[in-house]
Coordinates of C-alpha atoms in Angstrom, one line a residue:
M1 CA 3.9 36.8 12.6
R2 CA 1.4 39.6 12.4
T3 CA 1.2 39.2 8.6
V4 CA 0.5 35.4 8.9
I5 CA -2.2 36.1 11.5
Y6 CA -3.7 38.7 9.2
F7 CA -3.6 36.3 6.3
L8 CA -5.3 33.6 8.4
T9 CA -8.0 35.9 9.7
E10 CA -8.8 37.2 6.2
A11 CA -8.8 33.6 4.8
F12 CA -11.3 32.4 7.4
R13 CA -13.4 35.6 6.8
G14 CA -13.5 34.7 3.1
L15 CA -14.5 31.1 3.9
I16 CA -17.2 32.1 6.3
G17 CA -18.5 34.8 3.8
A18 CA -19.1 32.1 1.2
R19 CA -20.4 29.3 3.5
L20 CA -22.2 27.2 0.9
L21 CA -19.3 27.4 -1.6
T22 CA -16.8 26.6 1.2
V23 CA -18.8 23.6 2.5
V24 CA -19.1 22.2 -1.0
S25 CA -15.5 22.7 -1.8
I26 CA -14.2 21.2 1.4
G27 CA -16.6 18.3 1.2
T28 CA -15.5 17.6 -2.4
I29 CA -11.8 17.9 -1.5
G30 CA -12.4 15.6 1.5
S31 CA -14.1 13.0 -0.6
A32 CA -11.3 13.0 -3.2
L33 CA -8.6 12.7 -0.5
F34 CA -10.6 10.0 1.3
F35 CA -10.7 7.9 -1.9
L36 CA -7.0 8.5 -2.3
G37 CA -6.4 7.3 1.2
I38 CA -8.5 4.1 0.6
C39 CA -6.4 3.4 -2.5
C40 CA -3.2 3.9 -0.6
A41 CA -4.4 1.4 2.1
A42 CA -5.4 -1.1 -0.6
Y43 CA -1.9 -0.7 -2.2
L44 CA -0.1 -1.3 1.1
T45 CA -2.3 -4.3 1.8
V46 CA -1.4 -5.9 -1.6
E47 CA 2.2 -5.1 -0.9
K48 CA 2.0 -7.0 2.4
W49 CA 0.4 -10.0 0.6
V50 CA 3.3 -10.0 -1.9
S51 CA 5.8 -9.8 0.9
I52 CA 4.2 -12.6 2.8
A53 CA 3.9 -14.8 -0.3
S54 CA 7.4 -14.0 -1.5
Y55 CA 9.3 -14.2 1.8
S56 CA 7.5 -17.0 3.7
G57 CA 10.8 -18.9 3.1
T58 CA 9.4 -22.4 3.0
I59 CA 10.2 -24.8 0.1
T60 CA 9.0 -28.4 -0.1
L61 CA 11.1 -31.2 -1.7
Y62 CA 9.4 -34.5 -2.6
C63 CA 11.6 -37.6 -2.5
N64 CA 11.4 -40.2 -5.2
D65 CA 10.0 -43.7 -4.5
R66 CA 13.4 -45.1 -3.6
A67 CA 14.2 -42.5 -1.1
S68 CA 10.7 -42.5 0.3
D69 CA 11.0 -46.2 1.2
D70 CA 14.6 -45.9 2.3
T71 CA 15.2 -43.8 5.4
L72 CA 18.9 -43.8 4.8
L73 CA 18.6 -42.2 1.4
S74 CA 16.2 -39.6 2.6
Q75 CA 18.6 -38.7 5.5
Q76 CA 21.4 -38.4 3.0
A77 CA 19.3 -36.0 0.9
L78 CA 18.5 -34.0 4.1
K79 CA 22.3 -33.7 4.9
H80 CA 23.0 -32.5 1.4
V81 CA 20.3 -29.9 1.5
R82 CA 21.7 -28.6 4.8
T83 CA 25.0 -27.7 3.2
L84 CA 23.4 -25.5 0.5
Q85 CA 23.8 -21.7 0.9
G86 CA 20.6 -20.0 2.0
V87 CA 19.2 -22.9 3.9
D88 CA 18.3 -22.3 7.5
T89 CA 16.6 -25.5 8.7
V90 CA 15.5 -28.7 7.0
R91 CA 12.8 -31.1 8.4
L92 CA 12.3 -34.6 7.1
I93 CA 8.6 -35.7 6.7
T94 CA 8.5 -39.4 6.4
K95 CA 5.8 -41.4 4.6
K96 CA 4.2 -42.2 8.0
M97 CA 4.3 -38.6 9.1
A98 CA 2.7 -37.5 5.9
W99 CA 0.0 -40.1 6.3
D100 CA -0.7 -39.0 9.9
R101 CA -0.8 -35.3 8.9
F102 CA -3.3 -36.0 6.1
A103 CA -5.5 -38.0 8.5
T104 CA -5.4 -35.2 11.1
M105 CA -6.3 -32.6 8.5
Y106 CA -8.9 -34.4 6.4
G107 CA -9.9 -37.5 8.3
T108 CA -9.3 -41.2 7.5
S109 CA -12.3 -41.8 5.3
M110 CA -10.4 -41.2 2.0
L111 CA -7.4 -43.2 3.3
S112 CA -9.5 -46.3 3.9
S113 CA -9.8 -46.9 0.2
V114 CA -6.1 -47.4 -0.4
D115 CA -4.0 -50.4 0.7
N116 CA -0.6 -48.8 0.8
N117 CA 0.7 -45.4 1.9
P118 CA 0.6 -43.2 -1.2
F119 CA 2.4 -40.3 0.2
P120 CA 6.1 -39.7 -0.6
A121 CA 8.6 -38.6 2.0
S122 CA 9.5 -34.9 1.8
L123 CA 11.9 -32.3 3.0
E124 CA 10.6 -28.9 4.3
V125 CA 13.3 -26.3 3.8
V126 CA 13.2 -22.9 5.6
V127 CA 15.6 -20.4 4.1
T128 CA 17.7 -17.9 6.0
T129 CA 16.7 -14.3 6.5
Q130 CA 19.4 -13.2 3.9
G131 CA 18.0 -15.7 1.5
K132 CA 14.4 -14.4 1.6
T133 CA 14.5 -12.7 -1.8
L134 CA 13.1 -14.0 -5.0
A135 CA 16.6 -14.0 -6.7
A136 CA 18.2 -15.9 -3.9
I137 CA 15.3 -18.4 -3.6
D138 CA 15.4 -19.0 -7.4
T139 CA 19.1 -19.8 -7.1
L140 CA 18.4 -22.1 -4.2
V141 CA 15.6 -23.9 -6.0
K142 CA 18.0 -24.7 -8.9
S143 CA 20.4 -26.3 -6.5
L144 CA 17.6 -28.2 -4.8
N145 CA 16.4 -29.6 -8.1
E146 CA 19.9 -31.2 -8.5
T147 CA 19.7 -32.9 -5.1
P148 CA 20.0 -36.7 -5.4
D149 CA 16.8 -38.7 -4.8
I150 CA 14.6 -35.6 -5.0
E151 CA 11.8 -35.9 -7.6
S152 CA 10.3 -32.5 -7.5
V153 CA 10.5 -29.1 -5.7
Q154 CA 7.4 -27.2 -4.8
Y155 CA 7.6 -23.5 -4.8
S156 CA 4.7 -21.2 -5.7
R157 CA 6.7 -18.9 -8.0
T158 CA 3.9 -18.6 -10.5
Y159 CA 1.5 -17.4 -7.8
I160 CA 4.1 -14.9 -6.5
D161 CA 4.8 -13.6 -10.0
R162 CA 1.1 -13.0 -10.4
L163 CA 0.9 -11.2 -7.1
Q164 CA 3.9 -9.0 -8.0
K165 CA 2.4 -8.1 -11.4
L166 CA -0.8 -7.2 -9.6
H167 CA 1.2 -5.1 -7.1
K168 CA 3.0 -3.2 -9.9
S169 CA -0.2 -2.7 -11.9
F170 CA -2.0 -1.5 -8.7
G171 CA 0.9 0.9 -8.0
S172 CA 0.7 2.4 -11.5
A173 CA -3.0 2.8 -11.1
I174 CA -2.6 4.5 -7.7
I175 CA -0.1 7.0 -9.3
I176 CA -2.5 7.8 -12.1
I177 CA -5.4 8.2 -9.6
A178 CA -3.2 10.5 -7.4
I179 CA -2.3 12.7 -10.4
V180 CA -5.9 13.0 -11.5
I181 CA -7.1 13.8 -8.0
F182 CA -4.3 16.4 -7.6
C183 CA -5.3 18.1 -10.9
I184 CA -9.0 18.1 -9.9
L185 CA -8.2 19.6 -6.5
I186 CA -6.1 22.3 -8.1
F187 CA -8.8 23.2 -10.6
M188 CA -11.5 23.2 -7.9
I189 CA -9.6 25.3 -5.4
A190 CA -8.5 27.7 -8.1
N191 CA -12.2 28.2 -9.2
T192 CA -13.2 28.7 -5.6
I193 CA -10.6 31.3 -5.0
K194 CA -11.5 33.0 -8.3
L195 CA -15.1 33.4 -7.1
T196 CA -13.9 34.7 -3.7
I197 CA -11.8 37.3 -5.5
Y198 CA -14.8 38.4 -7.6
G199 CA -16.9 38.7 -4.4
R200 CA -14.2 40.9 -2.7
K201 CA -13.4 42.9 -5.8
E202 CA -14.1 46.3 -4.3
L203 CA -11.9 45.5 -1.3
V204 CA -9.1 44.5 -3.6
I205 CA -9.5 47.8 -5.6
N206 CA -9.5 49.9 -2.5
M207 CA -6.3 48.1 -1.2
H208 CA -4.6 49.0 -4.5
F209 CA -5.6 52.7 -4.0
V210 CA -4.2 52.9 -0.5
G211 CA -0.9 51.5 -1.7
A212 CA -1.0 47.9 -0.5
T213 CA 1.7 45.6 -2.0
G214 CA 0.8 42.7 -4.3
F215 CA 2.0 40.2 -1.7
F216 CA -0.3 41.8 1.0
I217 CA -3.3 41.6 -1.4
R218 CA -2.6 38.1 -2.6
G219 CA -1.6 36.6 0.7
P220 CA -5.1 36.1 2.2
F221 CA -6.4 34.4 -1.0
I222 CA -3.4 32.1 -1.1
M223 CA -3.8 31.3 2.6
E224 CA -7.5 30.6 1.9
G225 CA -6.6 27.9 -0.7
I226 CA -4.2 26.3 1.7
V227 CA -6.8 26.3 4.5
Q228 CA -9.3 24.7 2.2
G229 CA -6.9 22.0 1.2
C230 CA -6.0 21.4 4.9
L231 CA -9.6 21.3 6.0
G232 CA -10.5 18.9 3.2
A233 CA -7.6 16.7 4.3
C234 CA -8.9 16.7 7.9
V235 CA -12.3 15.7 6.7
A236 CA -10.8 12.8 4.7
L237 CA -8.7 11.7 7.7
I238 CA -11.7 11.7 10.0
A239 CA -13.6 9.6 7.5
L240 CA -10.6 7.2 7.3
V241 CA -10.5 6.8 11.0
I242 CA -14.2 6.0 11.1
V243 CA -13.7 3.4 8.3
R244 CA -10.7 1.9 10.1
F245 CA -12.6 1.3 13.3
A246 CA -15.6 0.0 11.3
L247 CA -13.3 -2.5 9.5
Q248 CA -11.2 -3.7 12.4
G249 CA -11.8 -7.3 11.5
V250 CA -10.6 -6.8 7.9
P251 CA -6.8 -7.3 7.6
L252 CA -6.1 -3.9 5.9
V253 CA -2.7 -2.2 6.2
W254 CA -3.0 1.5 7.1
G255 CA 0.7 2.4 7.1
G256 CA 0.9 4.3 10.4
L257 CA 1.5 8.0 9.7
L258 CA 2.3 7.4 6.0
I259 CA -1.3 7.8 4.6
P260 CA -2.2 10.8 6.8
T261 CA 1.1 12.5 5.7
I262 CA 0.3 11.8 2.0
I263 CA -3.3 13.2 2.4
L264 CA -2.3 16.3 4.3
S265 CA 0.6 17.0 1.8
V266 CA -1.7 16.6 -1.2
G267 CA -4.3 18.8 0.4
V268 CA -2.0 21.6 1.4
V269 CA 0.1 21.5 -1.8
S270 CA -2.9 21.4 -4.1
G271 CA -4.5 24.3 -2.1
C272 CA -1.3 26.3 -2.5
I273 CA -0.9 25.7 -6.2
G274 CA -4.6 26.2 -7.0
S275 CA -4.8 29.5 -5.1
L276 CA -1.5 30.7 -6.6
G277 CA -2.8 30.0 -10.1
A278 CA -6.0 31.9 -9.3
V279 CA -4.4 35.1 -7.9
R280 CA -1.8 35.2 -10.7
K281 CA -4.5 35.1 -13.3
F282 CA -7.0 37.5 -11.6
L283 CA -4.8 39.7 -9.5
S284 CA -2.0 40.4 -12.0

């Protein structure tokens, strides 16, 4: 425990001794990790959009003209759909109900130009919780297309596919950005520690003369890199909290403790690796 306290004390002494370099380093680390946090929030938001679009679980079936005009046929189609696997509930929307719904949403001005009801009857299908996967819905849609007196099945698969492709592309971009940021942080922290070692060169030489072990000499510098990464992560988290409160009306997903954990982990690990690289090269 005494050794850890000594390492921390010497690390903060080194950070305070190079104030300007420390402020620039921590500020740059914080900015990079803040950008990483925003990217993670954007990725989680896109993931939520894909989830909502994919698993809303509503499929619309439009009846043909014969079933639209014959309630008995549309009821038979409804009973058939209820027997299919993956179907939770089915609701019949008659021609009159479709007319009334359109009038409520868009007014009656457009309807006044038509003599007859142009809307077909339809079935609104809600799938079960177990069936709310793209594979299960695709299978269900194939069965629904074979339902008697059903002319078409509306399911926004193309839109969902585009969202999923966007989600995958965005995820790949986030991974690349994270790797680049990680490498930049390691390089930056390693250079900062290198300059600190140069600034305390005489102290390091004297410690060698009095018989200090390599671990005891390197420890404070490694701890200094870890502290820099941790402080930079804290700066990024504070900035993210401010942005989160400023954008309360924007439906962004922040992921609870996930993003803070990622930022702290990247900051600490990059600080540790960067400082280890510096002391191995310049204190070997």
